Amino acid sequence: AVWASAAAAQTDPLPSWSDGPTKQAIIGFVTDVTREGSPDFLPVAQRIATFDNDGTLWIEQPIYVQFAFALDRVRELAPQHPEWSRTQPFKDVLEGKMEALAGLGEHAAVEIVATTHAGMTPDQFLQIVKNWLATAEHPRFQRRYVELLYQPMLEVLSYMRANGFATYIVSGGGIEFMRAFAPEQYGIPPEQIVGSSIVTTFERRDGLPDLFRLPKVNFVDDGPGKPVGINQHIGLRPVAAFGNSDGDLEMLQWTTEAGKRRLGVVVRHTDAEREYAYDRDSKVGRLDKALDAAVLDRWAVVDMKHDWKVIFPFEKR
Amino acid sequence: AVWASAAAAQTDPLPSWSDGPTKQAIIGFVTDVTREGSPDFLPVAQRIATFDNDGTLWIEQPIYVQFAFALDRVRELAPQHPEWSRTQPFKDVLEGKMEALAGLGEHAAVEIVATTHAGMTPDQFLQIVKNWLATAEHPRFQRRYVELLYQPMLEVLSYMRANGFATYIVSGGGIEFMRAFAPEQYGIPPEQIVGSSIVTTFERRDGLPDLFRLPKVNFVDDGPGKPVGINQHIGLRPVAAFGNSDGDLEMLQWTTEAGKRRLGVVVRHTDAEREYAYDRDSKVGRLDKALDAAVLDRWAVVDMKHDWKVIFPFEKR
Ligand SMILES: [Ca+2]
Ligand SMILES: [Ca+2]
């Protein structure tokens, strides 16, 4: 801890974080497990850190970014589907009834995602998402979604990688949706992204072998699915995990309840002015059980309003 | 090619390979795609090479190593399952009727694997496999299975990694079975192993969160499943692929039929004296369609008898 303070005084690896227990929890952990001879030392191969995406690395209000994408896709594809003007849930989307959509059951949400995310190759889907991200704007901030990443978390990603950690995204969002921006925006390559997926199938079309995305759920990387997805993709239990909602509960428990020096961090949205304030009663990113568990399991809880000097990169001078 | 020859003359990166078109195909490809300014140049992030395991990196005759493991597990678990002495396929296993087992339908094989591979955590399974590999011996060579890796392929793995390639295993074998030896034997970390899997589930037992392996197939990483597994785990199409059977056909096609400089390699088992000779009629590792496709798609075909100076590491002086 002495060394951490000394190092921090020289060049602060987390300049957008206010001094305090949360920042110290992160720096203290990294210092302890990377110091040769420390009882908590971890070889590089075991330095696996997992990060939830929506609400942990970028904005998720008023609706998940991927759902905003799906709604725009419905509008774009509508001319080829005249029947949607009289079929739910598409009718509500096309008539802009956002209140109705907010209360959508899971089935309707899955139907919208499946319809708008399937029927093409992974390469084609990647390009569709990239094109959308290049122009679509957040309704409140009037900025592209890739500008609404959390600057303090970008610093955590860089800081941990500089200390030999592999930084994985482990998100309930679509694995191929995230591959359209995570490599460029977070410096996380496609093979270090774990997410939900739809079924893909190998086929020859027009004589060429390719994969095709089908409107059928393959894997849901959320809640208890996160440890399963991590084990499948990485094959090691993480030593640090970052999340913001009850969907991260099992990942955080599995990571930290190992009887060793581990790090669990919960990002709590407490800043209605600069971003949003929500937790136990939110439909998007509900943080209830995991907030109670944070006390029990001694996870660091980020108070965005007080712990983060800036929220988004564009706020930096 | 001039540079490749010059470099090869100085320090041969593939010393166990006889000079000839197969060796030159591998070295020529690596040289072309790693030379700055070459029209075929590939940035490091795109240097993805995939390797089948059974019959490509290690021995697979007279039965797959993992199946030998499963049979030994049946014998070990038999005292806890008295009913097996009158239930097929377990009865045949316990009575050593190998001819009957060779003709096993897929269902019976799956039943044996499911029964012997499930009911524990991934960590426990890893330890069971490690313990078995430490003592079990190949019936013909009287050596442990991890001694029966192909020395020339170990050199290819090292050579490609030294040239910036990520070397992935993509096998029909079990992903968690391979994680017990591939990191140590091949230098391939757990997150670069793609394979078949059974369902795992997150649960708390005795108060601790962990994963548990269930006797249910999750994913079959074989044939058309290989491109699907690669897309899921890596998110990029490989630029080089190595296989030895029809189970690698789609992976090889998807890799090489991209209209660019790509490498496909088929290991053909032609050496009955030093290893085994088998192809179109073999029950294990059948090489039929992929042998025809090799001509059409210009894949390099390894003639083990002539291309490999040694087969196994222990043959080196
Ligand atoms: Ca989240
Ligand atoms: Ca094989």
GROMACS .gro file of N, CA, C and O in nm, chain A residues 199-200 218 232, chain B residues 170-175 194-199 216-233:
model
  136
  199VAL      N    1  -2.823  -1.860  -3.253
  199VAL     CA    2  -2.764  -1.975  -3.321
  199VAL      C    3  -2.707  -1.931  -3.457
  199VAL      O    4  -2.770  -1.854  -3.529
  200THR      N    5  -2.587  -1.977  -3.488
  200THR     CA    6  -2.535  -1.958  -3.624
  200THR      C    7  -2.516  -2.095  -3.686
  200THR      O    8  -2.493  -2.194  -3.617
  218ASN      N    9  -2.926  -1.888  -2.861
  218ASN     CA   10  -2.828  -1.994  -2.836
  218ASN      C   11  -2.785  -1.997  -2.690
  218ASN      O   12  -2.785  -2.102  -2.627
  232GLN      N   13  -1.670  -2.138  -2.021
  232GLN     CA   14  -1.666  -2.187  -2.159
  232GLN      C   15  -1.558  -2.114  -2.240
  232GLN      O   16  -1.480  -2.176  -2.310
  487VAL      N   17  -0.892  -2.642  -3.221
  487VAL     CA   18  -1.035  -2.651  -3.253
  487VAL      C   19  -1.064  -2.798  -3.280
  487VAL      O   20  -1.033  -2.851  -3.387
  488SER      N   21  -1.122  -2.863  -3.179
  488SER     CA   22  -1.130  -3.009  -3.180
  488SER      C   23  -1.269  -3.058  -3.148
  488SER      O   24  -1.344  -2.994  -3.073
  489GLY      N   25  -1.303  -3.174  -3.205
  489GLY     CA   26  -1.427  -3.241  -3.166
  489GLY      C   27  -1.420  -3.295  -3.025
  489GLY      O   28  -1.522  -3.327  -2.964
  490GLY      N   29  -1.301  -3.304  -2.970
  490GLY     CA   30  -1.283  -3.353  -2.833
  490GLY      C   31  -1.336  -3.254  -2.730
  490GLY      O   32  -1.368  -3.139  -2.763
  491GLY      N   33  -1.345  -3.298  -2.607
  491GLY     CA   34  -1.401  -3.215  -2.501
  491GLY      C   35  -1.310  -3.099  -2.465
  491GLY      O   36  -1.191  -3.117  -2.441
  492ILE      N   37  -1.369  -2.981  -2.457
  492ILE     CA   38  -1.291  -2.860  -2.427
  492ILE      C   39  -1.224  -2.872  -2.290
  492ILE      O   40  -1.107  -2.836  -2.275
  511VAL      N   41  -1.086  -2.456  -2.826
  511VAL     CA   42  -1.226  -2.464  -2.865
  511VAL      C   43  -1.257  -2.613  -2.881
  511VAL      O   44  -1.182  -2.686  -2.946
  512GLY      N   45  -1.368  -2.658  -2.821
  512GLY     CA   46  -1.399  -2.799  -2.831
  512GLY      C   47  -1.545  -2.826  -2.803
  512GLY      O   48  -1.624  -2.735  -2.782
  513SER      N   49  -1.579  -2.955  -2.804
  513SER     CA   50  -1.715  -2.994  -2.768
  513SER      C   51  -1.733  -2.978  -2.618
  513SER      O   52  -1.636  -2.976  -2.542
  514SER      N   53  -1.858  -2.964  -2.575
  514SER     CA   54  -1.880  -2.943  -2.432
  514SER      C   55  -2.011  -3.007  -2.388
  514SER      O   56  -2.101  -3.029  -2.467
  515ILE      N   57  -2.016  -3.036  -2.258
  515ILE     CA   58  -2.143  -3.073  -2.197
  515ILE      C   59  -2.194  -2.950  -2.120
  515ILE      O   60  -2.120  -2.853  -2.102
  516VAL      N   61  -2.320  -2.955  -2.080
  516VAL     CA   62  -2.380  -2.840  -2.011
  516VAL      C   63  -2.319  -2.827  -1.872
  516VAL      O   64  -2.301  -2.926  -1.801
  533LYS      N   65  -2.523  -3.390  -2.022
  533LYS     CA   66  -2.605  -3.345  -2.133
  533LYS      C   67  -2.516  -3.271  -2.231
  533LYS      O   68  -2.439  -3.182  -2.192
  534VAL      N   69  -2.525  -3.306  -2.358
  534VAL     CA   70  -2.441  -3.242  -2.459
  534VAL      C   71  -2.480  -3.096  -2.477
  534VAL      O   72  -2.598  -3.063  -2.488
  535ASN      N   73  -2.381  -3.008  -2.478
  535ASN     CA   74  -2.405  -2.865  -2.499
  535ASN      C   75  -2.372  -2.825  -2.642
  535ASN      O   76  -2.451  -2.761  -2.709
  536PHE      N   77  -2.256  -2.866  -2.692
  536PHE     CA   78  -2.211  -2.824  -2.825
  536PHE      C   79  -2.117  -2.929  -2.884
  536PHE      O   80  -2.030  -2.979  -2.814
  537VAL      N   81  -2.137  -2.961  -3.011
  537VAL     CA   82  -2.051  -3.056  -3.079
  537VAL      C   83  -1.963  -2.980  -3.178
  537VAL      O   84  -2.011  -2.931  -3.281
  538ASP      N   85  -1.837  -2.969  -3.144
  538ASP     CA   86  -1.742  -2.890  -3.222
  538ASP      C   87  -1.676  -2.977  -3.328
  538ASP      O   88  -1.555  -3.000  -3.326
  539ASP      N   89  -1.755  -3.024  -3.422
  539ASP     CA   90  -1.703  -3.113  -3.525
  539ASP      C   91  -1.773  -3.083  -3.657
  539ASP      O   92  -1.889  -3.041  -3.659
  540GLY      N   93  -1.703  -3.105  -3.768
  540GLY     CA   94  -1.761  -3.082  -3.899
  540GLY      C   95  -1.808  -2.938  -3.911
  540GLY      O   96  -1.732  -2.845  -3.884
  541PRO      N   97  -1.936  -2.916  -3.951
  541PRO     CA   98  -1.985  -2.778  -3.964
  541PRO      C   99  -1.987  -2.703  -3.830
  541PRO      O  100  -1.997  -2.581  -3.828
  542GLY      N  101  -1.974  -2.777  -3.719
  542GLY     CA  102  -1.967  -2.712  -3.588
  542GLY      C  103  -1.835  -2.639  -3.567
  542GLY      O  104  -1.828  -2.549  -3.483
  543LYS      N  105  -1.731  -2.676  -3.640
  543LYS     CA  106  -1.601  -2.610  -3.615
  543LYS      C  107  -1.603  -2.461  -3.653
  543LYS      O  108  -1.560  -2.378  -3.573
  544PRO      N  109  -1.651  -2.426  -3.774
  544PRO     CA  110  -1.661  -2.281  -3.801
  544PRO      C  111  -1.751  -2.209  -3.700
  544PRO      O  112  -1.722  -2.096  -3.659
  545VAL      N  113  -1.858  -2.274  -3.657
  545VAL     CA  114  -1.948  -2.213  -3.558
  545VAL      C  115  -1.874  -2.190  -3.426
  545VAL      O  116  -1.881  -2.082  -3.366
  546GLY      N  117  -1.801  -2.292  -3.380
  546GLY     CA  118  -1.725  -2.279  -3.256
  546GLY      C  119  -1.617  -2.172  -3.266
  546GLY      O  120  -1.593  -2.096  -3.172
  547ILE      N  121  -1.551  -2.165  -3.381
  547ILE     CA  122  -1.447  -2.064  -3.402
  547ILE      C  123  -1.508  -1.924  -3.397
  547ILE      O  124  -1.456  -1.834  -3.332
  548ASN      N  125  -1.620  -1.906  -3.464
  548ASN     CA  126  -1.685  -1.775  -3.465
  548ASN      C  127  -1.727  -1.735  -3.325
  548ASN      O  128  -1.712  -1.620  -3.284
  549GLN      N  129  -1.777  -1.831  -3.250
  549GLN     CA  130  -1.822  -1.803  -3.113
  549GLN      C  131  -1.704  -1.764  -3.023
  549GLN      O  132  -1.712  -1.665  -2.951
  550HIS      N  133  -1.597  -1.840  -3.030
  550HIS     CA  134  -1.485  -1.817  -2.938
  550HIS      C  135  -1.389  -1.708  -2.984
  550HIS      O  136  -1.339  -1.632  -2.903
   0.00000   0.00000   0.00000
